[in-house]
Coordinates of C-alpha atoms and ligand atoms in Angstrom, one line a residue:
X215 CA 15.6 -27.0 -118.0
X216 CA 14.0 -30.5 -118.2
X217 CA 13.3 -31.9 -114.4
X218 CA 14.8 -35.7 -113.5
X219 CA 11.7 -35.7 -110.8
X220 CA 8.5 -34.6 -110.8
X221 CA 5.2 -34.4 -109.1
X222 CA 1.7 -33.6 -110.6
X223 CA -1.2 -33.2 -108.1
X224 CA -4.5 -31.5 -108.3
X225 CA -3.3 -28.7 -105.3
X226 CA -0.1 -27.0 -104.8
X227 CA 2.0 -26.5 -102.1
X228 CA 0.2 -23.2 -102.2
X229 CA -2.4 -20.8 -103.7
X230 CA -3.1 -17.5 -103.7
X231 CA -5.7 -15.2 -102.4
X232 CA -6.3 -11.4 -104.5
X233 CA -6.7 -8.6 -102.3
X234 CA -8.9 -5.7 -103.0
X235 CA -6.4 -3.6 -103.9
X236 CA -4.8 -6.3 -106.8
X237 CA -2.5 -7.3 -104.6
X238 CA -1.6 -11.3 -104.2
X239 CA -0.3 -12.9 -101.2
X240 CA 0.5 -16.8 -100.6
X241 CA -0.7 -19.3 -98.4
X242 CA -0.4 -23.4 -98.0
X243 CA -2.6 -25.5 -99.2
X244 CA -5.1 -27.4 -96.9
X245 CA -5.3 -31.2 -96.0
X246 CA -3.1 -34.5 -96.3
X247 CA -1.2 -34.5 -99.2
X248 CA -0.2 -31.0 -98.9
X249 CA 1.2 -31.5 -95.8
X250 CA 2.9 -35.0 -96.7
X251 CA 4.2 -33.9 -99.8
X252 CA 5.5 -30.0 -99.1
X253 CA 7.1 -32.1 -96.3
X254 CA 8.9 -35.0 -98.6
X255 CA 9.7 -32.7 -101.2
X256 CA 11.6 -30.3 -98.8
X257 CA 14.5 -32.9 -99.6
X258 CA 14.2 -32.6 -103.5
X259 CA 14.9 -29.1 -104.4
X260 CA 15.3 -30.5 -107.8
X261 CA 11.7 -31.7 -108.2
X262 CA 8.8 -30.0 -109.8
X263 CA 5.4 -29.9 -108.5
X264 CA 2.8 -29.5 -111.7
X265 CA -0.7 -28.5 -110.0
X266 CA -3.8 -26.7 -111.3
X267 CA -4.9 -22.8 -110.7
X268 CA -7.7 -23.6 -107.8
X269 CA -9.0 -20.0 -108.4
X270 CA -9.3 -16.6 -110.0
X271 CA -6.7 -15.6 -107.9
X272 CA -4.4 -18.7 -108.7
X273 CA -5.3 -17.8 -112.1
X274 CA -4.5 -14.1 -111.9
X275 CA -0.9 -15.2 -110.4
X276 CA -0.2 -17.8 -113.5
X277 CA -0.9 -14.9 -115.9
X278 CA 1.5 -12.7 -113.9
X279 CA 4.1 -15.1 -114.0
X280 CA 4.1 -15.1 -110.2
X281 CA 5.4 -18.7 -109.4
X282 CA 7.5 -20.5 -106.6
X283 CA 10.7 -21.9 -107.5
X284 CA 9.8 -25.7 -108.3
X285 CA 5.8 -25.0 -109.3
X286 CA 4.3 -25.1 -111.9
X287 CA 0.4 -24.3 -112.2
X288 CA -1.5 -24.9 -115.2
X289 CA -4.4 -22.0 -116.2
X290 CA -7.0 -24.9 -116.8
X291 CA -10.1 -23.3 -118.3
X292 CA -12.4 -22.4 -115.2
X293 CA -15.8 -25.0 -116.4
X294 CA -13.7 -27.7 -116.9
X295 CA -11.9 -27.5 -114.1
X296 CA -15.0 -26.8 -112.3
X297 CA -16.7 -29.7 -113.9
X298 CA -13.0 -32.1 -113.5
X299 CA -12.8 -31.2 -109.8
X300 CA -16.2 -30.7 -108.3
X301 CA -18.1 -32.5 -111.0
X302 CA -16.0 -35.8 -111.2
X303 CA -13.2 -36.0 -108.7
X304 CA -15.1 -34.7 -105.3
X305 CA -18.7 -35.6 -106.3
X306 CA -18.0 -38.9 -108.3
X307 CA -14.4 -40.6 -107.7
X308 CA -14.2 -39.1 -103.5
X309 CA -17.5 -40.4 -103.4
X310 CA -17.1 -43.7 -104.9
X311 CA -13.7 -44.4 -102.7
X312 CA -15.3 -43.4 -99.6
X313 CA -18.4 -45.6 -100.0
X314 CA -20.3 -42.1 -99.4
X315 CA -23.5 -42.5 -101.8
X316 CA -27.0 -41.7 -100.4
X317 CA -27.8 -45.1 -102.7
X318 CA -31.9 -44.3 -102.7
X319 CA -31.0 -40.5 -104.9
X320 CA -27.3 -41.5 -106.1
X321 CA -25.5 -42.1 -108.1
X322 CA -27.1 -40.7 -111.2
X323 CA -25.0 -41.6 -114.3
X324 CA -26.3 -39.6 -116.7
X325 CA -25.8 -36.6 -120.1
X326 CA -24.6 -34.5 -117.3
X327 CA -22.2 -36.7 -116.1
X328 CA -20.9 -37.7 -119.2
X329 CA -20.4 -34.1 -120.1
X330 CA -18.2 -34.1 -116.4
X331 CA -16.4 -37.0 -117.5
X332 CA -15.1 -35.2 -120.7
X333 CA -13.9 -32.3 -118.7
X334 CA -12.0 -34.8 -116.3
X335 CA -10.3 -36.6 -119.2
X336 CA -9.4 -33.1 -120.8
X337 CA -8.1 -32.0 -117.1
X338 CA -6.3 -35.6 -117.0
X339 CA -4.7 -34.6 -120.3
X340 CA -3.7 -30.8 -120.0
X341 CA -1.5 -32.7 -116.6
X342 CA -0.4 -35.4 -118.9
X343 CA 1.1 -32.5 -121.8
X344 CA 2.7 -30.6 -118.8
X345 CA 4.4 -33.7 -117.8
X346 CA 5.0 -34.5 -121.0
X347 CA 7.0 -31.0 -121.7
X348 CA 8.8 -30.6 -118.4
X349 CA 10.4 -34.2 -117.9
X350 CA 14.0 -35.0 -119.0
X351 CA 14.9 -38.2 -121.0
X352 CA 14.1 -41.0 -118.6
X353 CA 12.6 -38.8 -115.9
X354 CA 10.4 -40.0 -112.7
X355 CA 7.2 -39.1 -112.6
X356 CA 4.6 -39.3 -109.5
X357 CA 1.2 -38.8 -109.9
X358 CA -0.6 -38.0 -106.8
X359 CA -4.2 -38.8 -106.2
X360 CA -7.9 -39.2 -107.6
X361 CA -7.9 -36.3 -109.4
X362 CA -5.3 -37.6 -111.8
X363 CA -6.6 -41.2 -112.5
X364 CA -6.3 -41.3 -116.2
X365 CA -2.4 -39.5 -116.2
X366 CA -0.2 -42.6 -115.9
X367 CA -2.2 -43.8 -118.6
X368 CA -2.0 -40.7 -120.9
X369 CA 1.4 -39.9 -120.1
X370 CA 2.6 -43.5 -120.9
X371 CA 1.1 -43.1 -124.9
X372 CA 2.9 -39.5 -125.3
X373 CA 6.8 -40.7 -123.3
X374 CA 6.8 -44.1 -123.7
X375 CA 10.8 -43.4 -121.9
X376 CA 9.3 -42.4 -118.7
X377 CA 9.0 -44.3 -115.6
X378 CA 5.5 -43.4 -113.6
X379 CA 4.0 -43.7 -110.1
X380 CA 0.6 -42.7 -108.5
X381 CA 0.2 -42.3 -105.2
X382 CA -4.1 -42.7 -104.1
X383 CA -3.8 -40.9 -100.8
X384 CA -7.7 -42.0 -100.5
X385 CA -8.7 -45.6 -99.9
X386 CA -9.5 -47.4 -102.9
X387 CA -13.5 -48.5 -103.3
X388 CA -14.4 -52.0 -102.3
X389 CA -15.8 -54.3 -105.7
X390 CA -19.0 -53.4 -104.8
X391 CA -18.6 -49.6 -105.1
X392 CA -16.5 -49.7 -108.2
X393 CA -19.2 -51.8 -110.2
X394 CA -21.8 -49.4 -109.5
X395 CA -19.7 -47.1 -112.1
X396 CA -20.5 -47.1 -115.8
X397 CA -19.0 -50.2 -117.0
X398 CA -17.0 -48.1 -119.8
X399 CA -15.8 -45.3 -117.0
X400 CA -14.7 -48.1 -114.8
X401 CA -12.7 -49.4 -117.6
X402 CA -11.5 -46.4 -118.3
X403 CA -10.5 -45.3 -114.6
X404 CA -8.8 -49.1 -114.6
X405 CA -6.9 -48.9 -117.3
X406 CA -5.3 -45.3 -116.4
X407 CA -4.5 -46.2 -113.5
X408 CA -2.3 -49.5 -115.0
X409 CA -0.3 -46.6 -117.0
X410 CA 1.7 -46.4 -114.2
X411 CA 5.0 -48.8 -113.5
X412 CA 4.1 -48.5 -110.3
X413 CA 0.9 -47.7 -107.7
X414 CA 1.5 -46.8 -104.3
X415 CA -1.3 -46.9 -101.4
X416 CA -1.6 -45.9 -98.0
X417 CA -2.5 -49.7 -96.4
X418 CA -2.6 -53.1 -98.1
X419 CA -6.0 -53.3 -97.7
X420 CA -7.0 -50.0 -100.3
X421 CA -4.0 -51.9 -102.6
X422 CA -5.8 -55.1 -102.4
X423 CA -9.2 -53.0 -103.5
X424 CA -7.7 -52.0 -105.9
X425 CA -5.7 -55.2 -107.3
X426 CA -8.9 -56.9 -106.8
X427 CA -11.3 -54.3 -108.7
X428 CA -8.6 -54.4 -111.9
X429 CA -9.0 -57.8 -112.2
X430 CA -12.9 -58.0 -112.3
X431 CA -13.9 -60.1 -115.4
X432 CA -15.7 -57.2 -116.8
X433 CA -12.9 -54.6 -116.9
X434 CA -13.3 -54.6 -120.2
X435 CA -9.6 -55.3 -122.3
X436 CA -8.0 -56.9 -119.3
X437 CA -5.9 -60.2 -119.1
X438 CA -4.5 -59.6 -116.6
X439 CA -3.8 -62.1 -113.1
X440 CA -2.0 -61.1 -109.7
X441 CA 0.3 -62.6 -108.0
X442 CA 3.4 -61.6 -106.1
X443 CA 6.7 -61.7 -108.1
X444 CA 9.6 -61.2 -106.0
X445 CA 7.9 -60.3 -102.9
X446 CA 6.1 -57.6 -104.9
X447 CA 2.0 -58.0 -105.2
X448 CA 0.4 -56.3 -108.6
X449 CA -1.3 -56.7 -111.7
X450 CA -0.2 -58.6 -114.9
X451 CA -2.0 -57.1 -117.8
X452 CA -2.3 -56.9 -121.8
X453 CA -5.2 -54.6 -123.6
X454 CA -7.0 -56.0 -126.5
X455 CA -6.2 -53.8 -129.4
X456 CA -8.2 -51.6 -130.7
X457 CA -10.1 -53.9 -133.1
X458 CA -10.7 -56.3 -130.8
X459 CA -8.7 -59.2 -132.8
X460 CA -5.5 -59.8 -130.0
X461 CA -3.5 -58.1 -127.6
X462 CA -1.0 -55.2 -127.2
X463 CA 2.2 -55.2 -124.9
X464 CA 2.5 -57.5 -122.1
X465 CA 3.2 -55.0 -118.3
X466 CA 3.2 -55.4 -115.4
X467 CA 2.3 -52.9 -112.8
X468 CA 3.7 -53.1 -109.0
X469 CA 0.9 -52.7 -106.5
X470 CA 2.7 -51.5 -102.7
X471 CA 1.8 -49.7 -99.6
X472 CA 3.6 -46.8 -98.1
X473 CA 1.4 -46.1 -95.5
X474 CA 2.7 -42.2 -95.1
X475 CA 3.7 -40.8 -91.6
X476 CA 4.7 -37.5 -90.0
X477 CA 8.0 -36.0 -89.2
X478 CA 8.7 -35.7 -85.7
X479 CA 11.4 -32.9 -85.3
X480 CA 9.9 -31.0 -88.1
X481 CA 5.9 -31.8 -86.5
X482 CA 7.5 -30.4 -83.2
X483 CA 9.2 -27.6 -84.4
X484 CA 6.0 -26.2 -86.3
X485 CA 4.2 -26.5 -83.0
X486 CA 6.2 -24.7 -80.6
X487 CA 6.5 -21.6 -83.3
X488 CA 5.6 -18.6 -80.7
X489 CA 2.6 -18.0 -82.9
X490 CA 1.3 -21.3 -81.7
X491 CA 2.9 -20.8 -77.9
X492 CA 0.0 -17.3 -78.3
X493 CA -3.0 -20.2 -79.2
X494 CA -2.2 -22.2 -76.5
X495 CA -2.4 -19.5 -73.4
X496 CA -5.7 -18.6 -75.0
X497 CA -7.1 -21.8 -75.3
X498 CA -5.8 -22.4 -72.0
X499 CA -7.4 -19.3 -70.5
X500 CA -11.1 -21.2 -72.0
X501 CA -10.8 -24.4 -70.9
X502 CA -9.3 -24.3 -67.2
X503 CA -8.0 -27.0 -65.8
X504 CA -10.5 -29.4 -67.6
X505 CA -9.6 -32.4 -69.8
X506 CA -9.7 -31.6 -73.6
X507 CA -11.4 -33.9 -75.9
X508 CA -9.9 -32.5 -79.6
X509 CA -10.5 -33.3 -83.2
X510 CA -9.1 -31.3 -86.6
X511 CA -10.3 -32.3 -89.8
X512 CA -11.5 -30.4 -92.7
X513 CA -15.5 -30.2 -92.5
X514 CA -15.2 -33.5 -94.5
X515 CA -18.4 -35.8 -95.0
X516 CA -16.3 -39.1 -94.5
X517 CA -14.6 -37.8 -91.2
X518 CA -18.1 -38.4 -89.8
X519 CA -18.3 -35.2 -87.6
X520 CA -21.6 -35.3 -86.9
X521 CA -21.3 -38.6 -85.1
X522 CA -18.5 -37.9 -83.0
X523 CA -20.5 -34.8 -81.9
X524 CA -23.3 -37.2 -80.9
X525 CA -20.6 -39.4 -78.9
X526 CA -20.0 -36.8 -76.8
X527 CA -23.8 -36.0 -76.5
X528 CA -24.0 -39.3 -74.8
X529 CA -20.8 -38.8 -73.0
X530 CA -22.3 -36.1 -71.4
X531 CA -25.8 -37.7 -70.2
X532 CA -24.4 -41.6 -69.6
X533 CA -22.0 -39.9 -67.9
X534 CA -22.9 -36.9 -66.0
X535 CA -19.7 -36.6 -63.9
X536 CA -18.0 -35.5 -66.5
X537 CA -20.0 -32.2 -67.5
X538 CA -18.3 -29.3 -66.1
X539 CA -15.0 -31.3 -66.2
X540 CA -14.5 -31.3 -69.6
X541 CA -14.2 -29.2 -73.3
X542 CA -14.7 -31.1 -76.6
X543 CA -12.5 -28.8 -78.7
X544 CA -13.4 -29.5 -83.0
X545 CA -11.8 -27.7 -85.6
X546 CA -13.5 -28.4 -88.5
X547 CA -12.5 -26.1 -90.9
X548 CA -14.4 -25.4 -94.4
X549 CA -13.6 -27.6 -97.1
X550 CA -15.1 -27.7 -100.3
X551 CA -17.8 -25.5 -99.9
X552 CA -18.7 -25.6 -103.5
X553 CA -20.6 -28.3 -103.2
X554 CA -24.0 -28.2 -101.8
X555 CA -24.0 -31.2 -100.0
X556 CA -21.0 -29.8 -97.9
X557 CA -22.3 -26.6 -97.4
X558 CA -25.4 -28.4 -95.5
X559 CA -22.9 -30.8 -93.8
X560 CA -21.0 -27.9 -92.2
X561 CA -24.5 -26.1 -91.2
X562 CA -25.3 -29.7 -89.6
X563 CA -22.0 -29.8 -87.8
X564 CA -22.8 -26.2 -86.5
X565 CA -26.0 -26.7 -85.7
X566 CA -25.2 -29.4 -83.5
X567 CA -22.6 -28.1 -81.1
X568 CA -25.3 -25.2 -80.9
X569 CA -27.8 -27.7 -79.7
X570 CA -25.3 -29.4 -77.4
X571 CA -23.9 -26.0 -75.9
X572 CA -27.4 -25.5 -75.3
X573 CA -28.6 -28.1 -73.5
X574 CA -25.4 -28.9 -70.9
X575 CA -23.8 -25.2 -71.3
X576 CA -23.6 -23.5 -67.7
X577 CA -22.6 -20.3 -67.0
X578 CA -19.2 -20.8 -67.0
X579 CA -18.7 -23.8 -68.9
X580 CA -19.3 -24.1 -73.3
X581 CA -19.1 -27.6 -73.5
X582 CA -18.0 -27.2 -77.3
X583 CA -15.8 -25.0 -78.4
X584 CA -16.1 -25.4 -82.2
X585 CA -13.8 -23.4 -84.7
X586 CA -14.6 -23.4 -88.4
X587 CA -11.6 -21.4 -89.7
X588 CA -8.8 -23.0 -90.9
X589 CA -6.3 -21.6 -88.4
X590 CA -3.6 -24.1 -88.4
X591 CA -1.2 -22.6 -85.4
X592 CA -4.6 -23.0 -83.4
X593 CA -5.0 -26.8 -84.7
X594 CA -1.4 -27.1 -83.5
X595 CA -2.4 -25.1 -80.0
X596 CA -5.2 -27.8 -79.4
X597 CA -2.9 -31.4 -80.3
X598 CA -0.9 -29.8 -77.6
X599 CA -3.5 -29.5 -75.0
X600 CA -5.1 -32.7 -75.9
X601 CA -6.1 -35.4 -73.8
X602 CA -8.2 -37.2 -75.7
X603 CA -8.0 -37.4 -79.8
X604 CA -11.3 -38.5 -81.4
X605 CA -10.6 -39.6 -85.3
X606 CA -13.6 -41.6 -86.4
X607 CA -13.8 -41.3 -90.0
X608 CA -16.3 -43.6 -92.1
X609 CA -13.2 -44.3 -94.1
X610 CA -10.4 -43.1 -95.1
X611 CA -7.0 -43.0 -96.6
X612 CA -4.9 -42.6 -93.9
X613 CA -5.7 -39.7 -91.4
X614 CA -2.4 -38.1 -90.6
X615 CA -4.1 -36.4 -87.7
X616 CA -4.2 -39.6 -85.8
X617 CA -0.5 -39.7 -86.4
X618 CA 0.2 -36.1 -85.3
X619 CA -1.4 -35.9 -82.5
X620 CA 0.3 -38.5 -80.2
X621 CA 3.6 -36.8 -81.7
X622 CA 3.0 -33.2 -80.2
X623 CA 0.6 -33.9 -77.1
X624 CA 2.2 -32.5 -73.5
X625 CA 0.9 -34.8 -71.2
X626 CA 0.1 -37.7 -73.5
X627 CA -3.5 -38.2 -75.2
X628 CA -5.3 -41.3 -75.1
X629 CA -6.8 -42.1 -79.0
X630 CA -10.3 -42.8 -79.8
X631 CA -9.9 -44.2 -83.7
X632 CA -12.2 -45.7 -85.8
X633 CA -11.9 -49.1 -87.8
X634 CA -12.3 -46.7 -91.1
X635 CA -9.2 -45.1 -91.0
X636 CA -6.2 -46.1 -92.6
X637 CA -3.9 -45.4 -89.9
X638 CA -6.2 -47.9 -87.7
X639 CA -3.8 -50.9 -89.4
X640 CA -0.2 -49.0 -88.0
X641 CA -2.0 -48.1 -84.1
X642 CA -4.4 -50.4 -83.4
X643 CA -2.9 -52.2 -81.1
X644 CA -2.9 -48.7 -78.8
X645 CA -5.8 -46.8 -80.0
X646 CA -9.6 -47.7 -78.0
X647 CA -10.9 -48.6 -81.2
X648 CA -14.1 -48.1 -82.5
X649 CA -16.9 -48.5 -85.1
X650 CA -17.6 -45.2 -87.0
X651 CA -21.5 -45.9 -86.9
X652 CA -21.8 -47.2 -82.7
X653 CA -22.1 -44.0 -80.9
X654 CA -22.7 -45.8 -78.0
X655 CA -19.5 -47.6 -78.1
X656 CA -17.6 -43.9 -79.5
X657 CA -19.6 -43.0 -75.9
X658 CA -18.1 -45.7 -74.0
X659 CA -14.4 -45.4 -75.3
X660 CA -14.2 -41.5 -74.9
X661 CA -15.4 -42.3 -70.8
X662 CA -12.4 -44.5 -71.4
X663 CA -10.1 -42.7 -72.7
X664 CA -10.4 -39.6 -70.2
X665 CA -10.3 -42.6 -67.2
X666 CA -7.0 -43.9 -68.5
X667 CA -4.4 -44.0 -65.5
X668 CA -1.5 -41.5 -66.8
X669 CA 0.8 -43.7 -66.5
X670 CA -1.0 -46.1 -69.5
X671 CA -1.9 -42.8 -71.3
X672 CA 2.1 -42.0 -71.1
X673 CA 2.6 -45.5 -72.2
X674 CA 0.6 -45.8 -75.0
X675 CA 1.6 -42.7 -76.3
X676 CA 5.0 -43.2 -76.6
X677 CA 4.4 -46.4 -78.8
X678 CA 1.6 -44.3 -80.5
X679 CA 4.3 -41.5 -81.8
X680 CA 6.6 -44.0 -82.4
X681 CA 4.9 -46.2 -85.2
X682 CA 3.4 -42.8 -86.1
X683 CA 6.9 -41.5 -87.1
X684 CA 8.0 -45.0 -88.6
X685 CA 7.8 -43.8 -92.6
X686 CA 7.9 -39.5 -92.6
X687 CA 7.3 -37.9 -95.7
X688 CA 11.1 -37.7 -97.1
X689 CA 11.4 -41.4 -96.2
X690 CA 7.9 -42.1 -97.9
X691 CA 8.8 -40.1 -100.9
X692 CA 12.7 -41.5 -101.4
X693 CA 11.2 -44.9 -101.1
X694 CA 8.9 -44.6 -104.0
X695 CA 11.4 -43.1 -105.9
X696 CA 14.3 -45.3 -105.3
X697 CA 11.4 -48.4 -106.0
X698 CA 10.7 -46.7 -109.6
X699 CA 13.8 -46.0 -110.5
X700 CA 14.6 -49.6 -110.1
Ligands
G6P272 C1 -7.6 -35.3 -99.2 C2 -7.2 -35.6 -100.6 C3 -6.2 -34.6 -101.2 C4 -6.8 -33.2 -101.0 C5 -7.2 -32.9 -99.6 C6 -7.9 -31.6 -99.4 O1 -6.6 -35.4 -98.4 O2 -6.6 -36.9 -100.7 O3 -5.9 -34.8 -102.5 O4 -5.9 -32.2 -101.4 O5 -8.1 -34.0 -99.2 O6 -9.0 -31.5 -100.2 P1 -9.1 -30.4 -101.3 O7 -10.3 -30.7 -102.2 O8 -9.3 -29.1 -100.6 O9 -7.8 -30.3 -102.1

């Protein structure tokens, strides 16, 4: 039957792992927009979710029909997926957005990439078909993410009757970043993006990147202008046809934020599961009656790990009083290990708590306690014990663990948060905010944050939780639909 909503994003709400023995067993998917969008789409058991096969195993389950109710997953062949994910999306596009580039040895726009970028348009297009097949007369669609840049765009030329959304749940690069791509790719990249009726963003500040990128003179094919209609910022365009002598159709695409934030019953709920009630009397049993200083993030180069490890460094010799008195508990949890430049990022990560257990480590007291498994009833264990949450990303989209955190803390947790994060616009005002790069200053702010009178703590936590909760997933999701349905 032909679906009135759907969703298309690069991972599922879950994939599967193949045991020895040929068996296959489920689990959720890692990171932000799983979590956002399993939680939104809880309220549409209509709505179908089109991802890819991440694996052999996902693979293996799309071959033996094993599916949930409301997924689809598309068998995309394993070097061009390879080549669309690793290749383009996480080495190229992730890179590009989070202003990541070593700029002395990248980027290298070359055969290779080219090759890359053919197997991210064909990617782009096997989602596009999908959509294509599985929408009724009229349907919504929302696109979700980086992965899927070029799918408004390809979806518009095969259902002109469609009305699309994407969703970047990343920031969007600055002008700067965006010109350093091929001028053809960046047209390209535009251009699929203005498929859409309607882009949605985490903050203003990624939609303004991104309003004012599309309307860089050299976007080749654009006439395009911006300027709010109706309350409503965006971008007027008109492609040049193909032969160069006028223009096609006159659209217009709606540029909004919906900065994304977390459900408070259902955050609560998930972390008082006994399961989690088991984490917390262990962790409990390590860290005494010491303050907790916690982080969770995938082992992510952007969430700038490393630093905050050499925060606490300083902490702990500007500030001797506190060694002893205190555990810096970081999940950072494997992520994308494909990649080689992860890979040595997580060995860095490691390498460091090593060195810092070693040089302050007593006895009786592991200053770090680091866990690199993704063991999400423990991550749930720690936001409850914290008092102190450290987010200092170099940038990005949102970080809904900034938001979480305040939501499930006992006694309150004073936030450290950098100026990179997206959620830095919605708590500001009660964060001790910070520059991602000053480790002196991340220093100075976590000495801070484990002074603050309870009483403030309790105070600014409340506020915290409360702009945290202001636009939960269902709420996030029903408000771009009801905006693109018109
Ligand atoms: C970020 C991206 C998501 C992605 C997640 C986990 O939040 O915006 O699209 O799913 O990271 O990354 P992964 O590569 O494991 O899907």
């Amino acid at each position: 039957m032909a679906s009135q909503v759907l969703v298309a994003a690069n991972r599922g709400p879950l994939s599967y792992a193949l045991d020895a023995d040929g068996t296959l067993s489920s689990r959720r998917g890692g990171g932000g927009l799983v979590s956002g969008l399993s939680a939104a789409l809880a309220a549409q058991p209509e709505a179908l979710w089109i991802c890819a096969a991440l694996s052999d195993a996902d693979r293996e389950a799309v071959r033996r029909g094993v599916s949930e109710p409301g997924v689809r997953m598309l068998d995309i062949d394993p070097e061009v997926y390879d080549d669309a994910y690793n290749g383009i999306a996480n080495s190229v596009l992730w890179f590009t957005h989070h202003h990541l580039y070593d700029v002395p040895r990248e980027p290298v726009f070359d055969a290779a990439f080219r090759r890359r970028w053919d197997s991210y348009t064909a990617y782009n297009q096997a989602f596009a078909e999908a959509l294509a097949e599985e929408a009724a007369e009229g349907a919504s669609v929302l696109v979700q993410d980086y992965h899927l840049a070029l799918v408004p765009g390809a979806l518009r030329e095969l259902r002109p009757d469609l009305r699309i959304a994407h969703f970047t749940h990343t920031p969007w690069a600055s002008r700067e970043f965006l010109d350093m791509l091929p001028d053809d790719i960046r047209s390209q990249l535009v251009w699929g993006m203005l498929g859409a009726d309607r882009l949605g963003f985490h903050t203003w500040g990624w939609a303004d990147n991104f309003i004012s990128g599309a309307t860089m003179d050299d976007v080749r094919g654009v006439a395009s202008a911006f300027f709010p209609r109706d309350g409503q910022s965006g971008v007027h365009h008109r492609r040049t046809t193909a032969d160069g002598s006028g223009y096609g159709e006159k659209r217009f695409t709606a540029v909004t934020q919906y900065p994304l934030g977390v459900d408070e019953e259902d955050l609560r709920t998930l972390a008082h599961r006994p399961e989690v009630d088991d984490k917390l009397a262990a962790l409990r049993a390590e860290v005494g009656d010491r303050r907790t200083i916690v982080r969770v993030d995938r082992t992510e180069l952007s969430k700038n790990v490393l630093r905050g490890l050499l925060a606490y460094r300083e902490l702990l010799t500007v500030h001797p009083e506190w060694r002893g008195r205190v555990v810096h508990l970081a999940s950072a949890y494997p992520s994308r290990q494909d990649l080689e430049v992860y890979r040595a990022y997580t060995a860095s990560v490691r390498e460091l708590a090593a060195e810092i257990n070693e040089e302050f480590g007593t006895e009786d007291w592991q200053p770090v306690l680091l866990s690199v498994q993704d063991d999400f009833a423990r991550s749930l264990a720690a936001y409850r014990l914290a008092d102190v949450a450290l987010i200092n990303p170099v940038r990005d989209g949102m970080n809904l663990v900034a938001k979480e955190i305040p939501v499930v803390s006992e006694a309150g947790c004073a936030l450290v948060l950098s100026t990179g994060a997206g959620a830095y616009e919605e708590l500001r005002g009660d964060a001790l905010t910070v520059s991602p790069y000053d480790v002196s200053a991340t220093a100075a702010a976590l000495h801070e944050a484990l002074s603050m009178p309870p009483a403030e703590r309790a105070e600014r936590t409340k506020r915290l939780a409360a702009a945290a909760t202001a636009l939960p997933p269902a709420a996030w999701f029903t408000a771009q639909l009801d905006a693109l349905r018109g």
